[in-house]
Amino acid sequence: GQQLNQSPQSMFIQEGEDVSMNCTSSSIFNTWLWYKQEPGEGPVLLIALYKAGELTSNGRLTAQFGITRKDSFLNISASIPSDVGIYFCAGQLTNGNQFYFGTGTSLTVIP
Amino acid sequence: DVKVTQSSRYLVKRTGEKVFLECVQDMDHENMFWYRQDPGLGLRLIYFSYDVKMKEKGDIPEGYSVSREKKERFSLILESASTNQTSMYLCASRATATYEQYFGPGTRLTVT
């Protein structure tokens, strides 16, 4: 299957700081999704991106579809304790139906 | 409110046992998925189904089978559980015309 590499693997930040994470692939994707998984729950969709260069926001979250179509970025501004969780990217190949998930970024926010 | 439910949150089984994990969705979605989640590996697709009685292998189907007799229900079967199948199992469903997958809360399976 496709390998999506997320970085960083984990982050420990102070409340109020901004967060950046990214997801890269060796293949070209036509859709990128960003999910958040809270402890004990399944992932929940945060943002969906459909074309190269697209920049989409959802509250304090902003995600971008990379120009090369091989990467995507997620930023969280002014982090708060409830941002804690694991963030996953997921991408869909141009000629496929399946979504491939990244390895996840674990975020800890210190009050 | 959309809902995907999984039969158990925690399960402990012995090596060699046959294990059934059940998933039910109430959104009339055509597509259903089974993933396993392991630290550092993210979510990996085991099997998916586009319709009743239909199934397709994902990236890691070995050691698993599935059953979809009704649209709302998708079962994952471990024919003979092994310790390397200890993992978190997540079920998801999706409507055909959309990208969003709705996930269940997961089943943490331990095989001893």
PDB file of N, CA, C and O in Angstrom, chain B residues 26-55:
ATOM      1  N   ASP B  26     -25.925   3.455  11.141  1.00  0.00           N
ATOM      2  CA  ASP B  26     -27.339   3.796  10.988  1.00  0.00           C
ATOM      3  C   ASP B  26     -27.566   4.888   9.949  1.00  0.00           C
ATOM      4  O   ASP B  26     -28.587   5.584   9.978  1.00  0.00           O
ATOM      5  N   MET B  27     -26.605   5.063   9.023  1.00  0.00           N
ATOM      6  CA  MET B  27     -26.670   6.167   8.075  1.00  0.00           C
ATOM      7  C   MET B  27     -27.016   5.712   6.659  1.00  0.00           C
ATOM      8  O   MET B  27     -26.948   6.500   5.726  1.00  0.00           O
ATOM      9  N   ASP B  28     -27.328   4.418   6.499  1.00  0.00           N
ATOM     10  CA  ASP B  28     -27.655   3.881   5.181  1.00  0.00           C
ATOM     11  C   ASP B  28     -26.497   4.043   4.184  1.00  0.00           C
ATOM     12  O   ASP B  28     -26.707   4.213   2.982  1.00  0.00           O
ATOM     13  N   HIS B  29     -25.272   3.999   4.681  1.00  0.00           N
ATOM     14  CA  HIS B  29     -24.100   4.130   3.814  1.00  0.00           C
ATOM     15  C   HIS B  29     -23.835   2.852   3.046  1.00  0.00           C
ATOM     16  O   HIS B  29     -23.983   1.738   3.580  1.00  0.00           O
ATOM     17  N   GLU B  30     -23.396   3.035   1.790  1.00  0.00           N
ATOM     18  CA  GLU B  30     -23.096   1.868   0.969  1.00  0.00           C
ATOM     19  C   GLU B  30     -21.759   1.226   1.347  1.00  0.00           C
ATOM     20  O   GLU B  30     -21.584   0.020   1.236  1.00  0.00           O
ATOM     21  N   ASN B  31     -20.798   2.084   1.717  1.00  0.00           N
ATOM     22  CA  ASN B  31     -19.428   1.625   1.897  1.00  0.00           C
ATOM     23  C   ASN B  31     -19.080   1.447   3.370  1.00  0.00           C
ATOM     24  O   ASN B  31     -19.380   2.320   4.196  1.00  0.00           O
ATOM     25  N   MET B  32     -18.428   0.338   3.673  1.00  0.00           N
ATOM     26  CA  MET B  32     -17.974   0.111   5.043  1.00  0.00           C
ATOM     27  C   MET B  32     -16.551  -0.434   5.016  1.00  0.00           C
ATOM     28  O   MET B  32     -16.149  -1.102   4.047  1.00  0.00           O
ATOM     29  N   PHE B  33     -15.794  -0.133   6.073  1.00  0.00           N
ATOM     30  CA  PHE B  33     -14.358  -0.397   6.095  1.00  0.00           C
ATOM     31  C   PHE B  33     -13.952  -0.969   7.455  1.00  0.00           C
ATOM     32  O   PHE B  33     -14.524  -0.601   8.484  1.00  0.00           O
ATOM     33  N   TRP B  34     -12.931  -1.811   7.434  1.00  0.00           N
ATOM     34  CA  TRP B  34     -12.264  -2.240   8.660  1.00  0.00           C
ATOM     35  C   TRP B  34     -10.789  -1.879   8.572  1.00  0.00           C
ATOM     36  O   TRP B  34     -10.111  -2.217   7.591  1.00  0.00           O
ATOM     37  N   TYR B  35     -10.303  -1.171   9.604  1.00  0.00           N
ATOM     38  CA  TYR B  35      -8.895  -0.791   9.723  1.00  0.00           C
ATOM     39  C   TYR B  35      -8.339  -1.377  11.013  1.00  0.00           C
ATOM     40  O   TYR B  35      -9.061  -1.607  11.972  1.00  0.00           O
ATOM     41  N   ARG B  36      -7.024  -1.547  11.028  1.00  0.00           N
ATOM     42  CA  ARG B  36      -6.359  -1.734  12.307  1.00  0.00           C
ATOM     43  C   ARG B  36      -5.387  -0.581  12.508  1.00  0.00           C
ATOM     44  O   ARG B  36      -4.800  -0.054  11.531  1.00  0.00           O
ATOM     45  N   GLN B  37      -5.268  -0.182  13.778  1.00  0.00           N
ATOM     46  CA  GLN B  37      -4.432   0.952  14.129  1.00  0.00           C
ATOM     47  C   GLN B  37      -3.342   0.501  15.076  1.00  0.00           C
ATOM     48  O   GLN B  37      -3.627  -0.046  16.146  1.00  0.00           O
ATOM     49  N   ASP B  38      -2.104   0.723  14.692  1.00  0.00           N
ATOM     50  CA  ASP B  38      -0.967   0.364  15.519  1.00  0.00           C
ATOM     51  C   ASP B  38      -0.045   1.566  15.647  1.00  0.00           C
ATOM     52  O   ASP B  38       0.111   2.329  14.684  1.00  0.00           O
ATOM     53  N   PRO B  39       0.571   1.745  16.817  1.00  0.00           N
ATOM     54  CA  PRO B  39       1.440   2.911  17.037  1.00  0.00           C
ATOM     55  C   PRO B  39       2.536   3.005  15.979  1.00  0.00           C
ATOM     56  O   PRO B  39       3.209   2.017  15.679  1.00  0.00           O
ATOM     57  N   GLY B  40       2.703   4.184  15.419  1.00  0.00           N
ATOM     58  CA  GLY B  40       3.742   4.402  14.430  1.00  0.00           C
ATOM     59  C   GLY B  40       3.400   3.935  13.035  1.00  0.00           C
ATOM     60  O   GLY B  40       4.150   4.206  12.086  1.00  0.00           O
ATOM     61  N   LEU B  41       2.274   3.230  12.895  1.00  0.00           N
ATOM     62  CA  LEU B  41       1.889   2.717  11.574  1.00  0.00           C
ATOM     63  C   LEU B  41       0.610   3.362  11.057  1.00  0.00           C
ATOM     64  O   LEU B  41       0.230   3.141   9.899  1.00  0.00           O
ATOM     65  N   GLY B  42      -0.070   4.114  11.875  1.00  0.00           N
ATOM     66  CA  GLY B  42      -1.306   4.751  11.442  1.00  0.00           C
ATOM     67  C   GLY B  42      -2.426   3.747  11.282  1.00  0.00           C
ATOM     68  O   GLY B  42      -2.463   2.711  11.947  1.00  0.00           O
ATOM     69  N   LEU B  43      -3.353   4.043  10.380  1.00  0.00           N
ATOM     70  CA  LEU B  43      -4.479   3.157  10.099  1.00  0.00           C
ATOM     71  C   LEU B  43      -4.197   2.395   8.819  1.00  0.00           C
ATOM     72  O   LEU B  43      -3.857   2.986   7.796  1.00  0.00           O
ATOM     73  N   ARG B  44      -4.358   1.101   8.882  1.00  0.00           N
ATOM     74  CA  ARG B  44      -4.152   0.275   7.698  1.00  0.00           C
ATOM     75  C   ARG B  44      -5.435  -0.466   7.366  1.00  0.00           C
ATOM     76  O   ARG B  44      -6.052  -1.065   8.247  1.00  0.00           O
ATOM     77  N   LEU B  45      -5.794  -0.442   6.096  1.00  0.00           N
ATOM     78  CA  LEU B  45      -7.061  -1.012   5.657  1.00  0.00           C
ATOM     79  C   LEU B  45      -6.965  -2.535   5.538  1.00  0.00           C
ATOM     80  O   LEU B  45      -6.087  -3.055   4.859  1.00  0.00           O
ATOM     81  N   ILE B  46      -7.913  -3.213   6.185  1.00  0.00           N
ATOM     82  CA  ILE B  46      -7.928  -4.676   6.151  1.00  0.00           C
ATOM     83  C   ILE B  46      -8.842  -5.159   5.017  1.00  0.00           C
ATOM     84  O   ILE B  46      -8.440  -5.903   4.133  1.00  0.00           O
ATOM     85  N   TYR B  47     -10.096  -4.745   5.076  1.00  0.00           N
ATOM     86  CA  TYR B  47     -11.109  -5.086   4.072  1.00  0.00           C
ATOM     87  C   TYR B  47     -12.085  -3.930   3.960  1.00  0.00           C
ATOM     88  O   TYR B  47     -12.259  -3.156   4.885  1.00  0.00           O
ATOM     89  N   PHE B  48     -12.742  -3.856   2.801  1.00  0.00           N
ATOM     90  CA  PHE B  48     -13.850  -2.923   2.671  1.00  0.00           C
ATOM     91  C   PHE B  48     -14.946  -3.549   1.821  1.00  0.00           C
ATOM     92  O   PHE B  48     -14.738  -4.572   1.153  1.00  0.00           O
ATOM     93  N   SER B  49     -16.105  -2.901   1.868  1.00  0.00           N
ATOM     94  CA  SER B  49     -17.274  -3.424   1.162  1.00  0.00           C
ATOM     95  C   SER B  49     -18.042  -2.266   0.547  1.00  0.00           C
ATOM     96  O   SER B  49     -18.323  -1.274   1.222  1.00  0.00           O
ATOM     97  N   TYR B  50     -18.380  -2.411  -0.755  1.00  0.00           N
ATOM     98  CA  TYR B  50     -19.137  -1.371  -1.430  1.00  0.00           C
ATOM     99  C   TYR B  50     -20.639  -1.642  -1.446  1.00  0.00           C
ATOM    100  O   TYR B  50     -21.425  -0.782  -1.821  1.00  0.00           O
ATOM    101  N   ASP B  51     -20.999  -2.849  -1.067  1.00  0.00           N
ATOM    102  CA  ASP B  51     -22.417  -3.195  -1.127  1.00  0.00           C
ATOM    103  C   ASP B  51     -22.638  -4.483  -0.352  1.00  0.00           C
ATOM    104  O   ASP B  51     -21.672  -5.195  -0.012  1.00  0.00           O
ATOM    105  N   VAL B  52     -23.876  -4.800  -0.131  1.00  0.00           N
ATOM    106  CA  VAL B  52     -24.199  -6.047   0.560  1.00  0.00           C
ATOM    107  C   VAL B  52     -23.600  -7.234  -0.194  1.00  0.00           C
ATOM    108  O   VAL B  52     -23.636  -7.277  -1.428  1.00  0.00           O
ATOM    109  N   LYS B  53     -23.022  -8.158   0.564  1.00  0.00           N
ATOM    110  CA  LYS B  53     -22.390  -9.381   0.052  1.00  0.00           C
ATOM    111  C   LYS B  53     -21.158  -9.104  -0.808  1.00  0.00           C
ATOM    112  O   LYS B  53     -20.605 -10.025  -1.393  1.00  0.00           O
ATOM    113  N   MET B  54     -20.721  -7.860  -0.864  1.00  0.00           N
ATOM    114  CA  MET B  54     -19.536  -7.506  -1.632  1.00  0.00           C
ATOM    115  C   MET B  54     -18.381  -7.234  -0.696  1.00  0.00           C
ATOM    116  O   MET B  54     -18.579  -6.588   0.339  1.00  0.00           O
ATOM    117  N   LYS B  55     -17.169  -7.676  -1.063  1.00  0.00           N
ATOM    118  CA  LYS B  55     -16.005  -7.386  -0.238  1.00  0.00           C
ATOM    119  C   LYS B  55     -14.772  -7.245  -1.123  1.00  0.00           C
ATOM    120  O   LYS B  55     -14.674  -7.882  -2.179  1.00  0.00           O
TER     121      LYS B  55
END
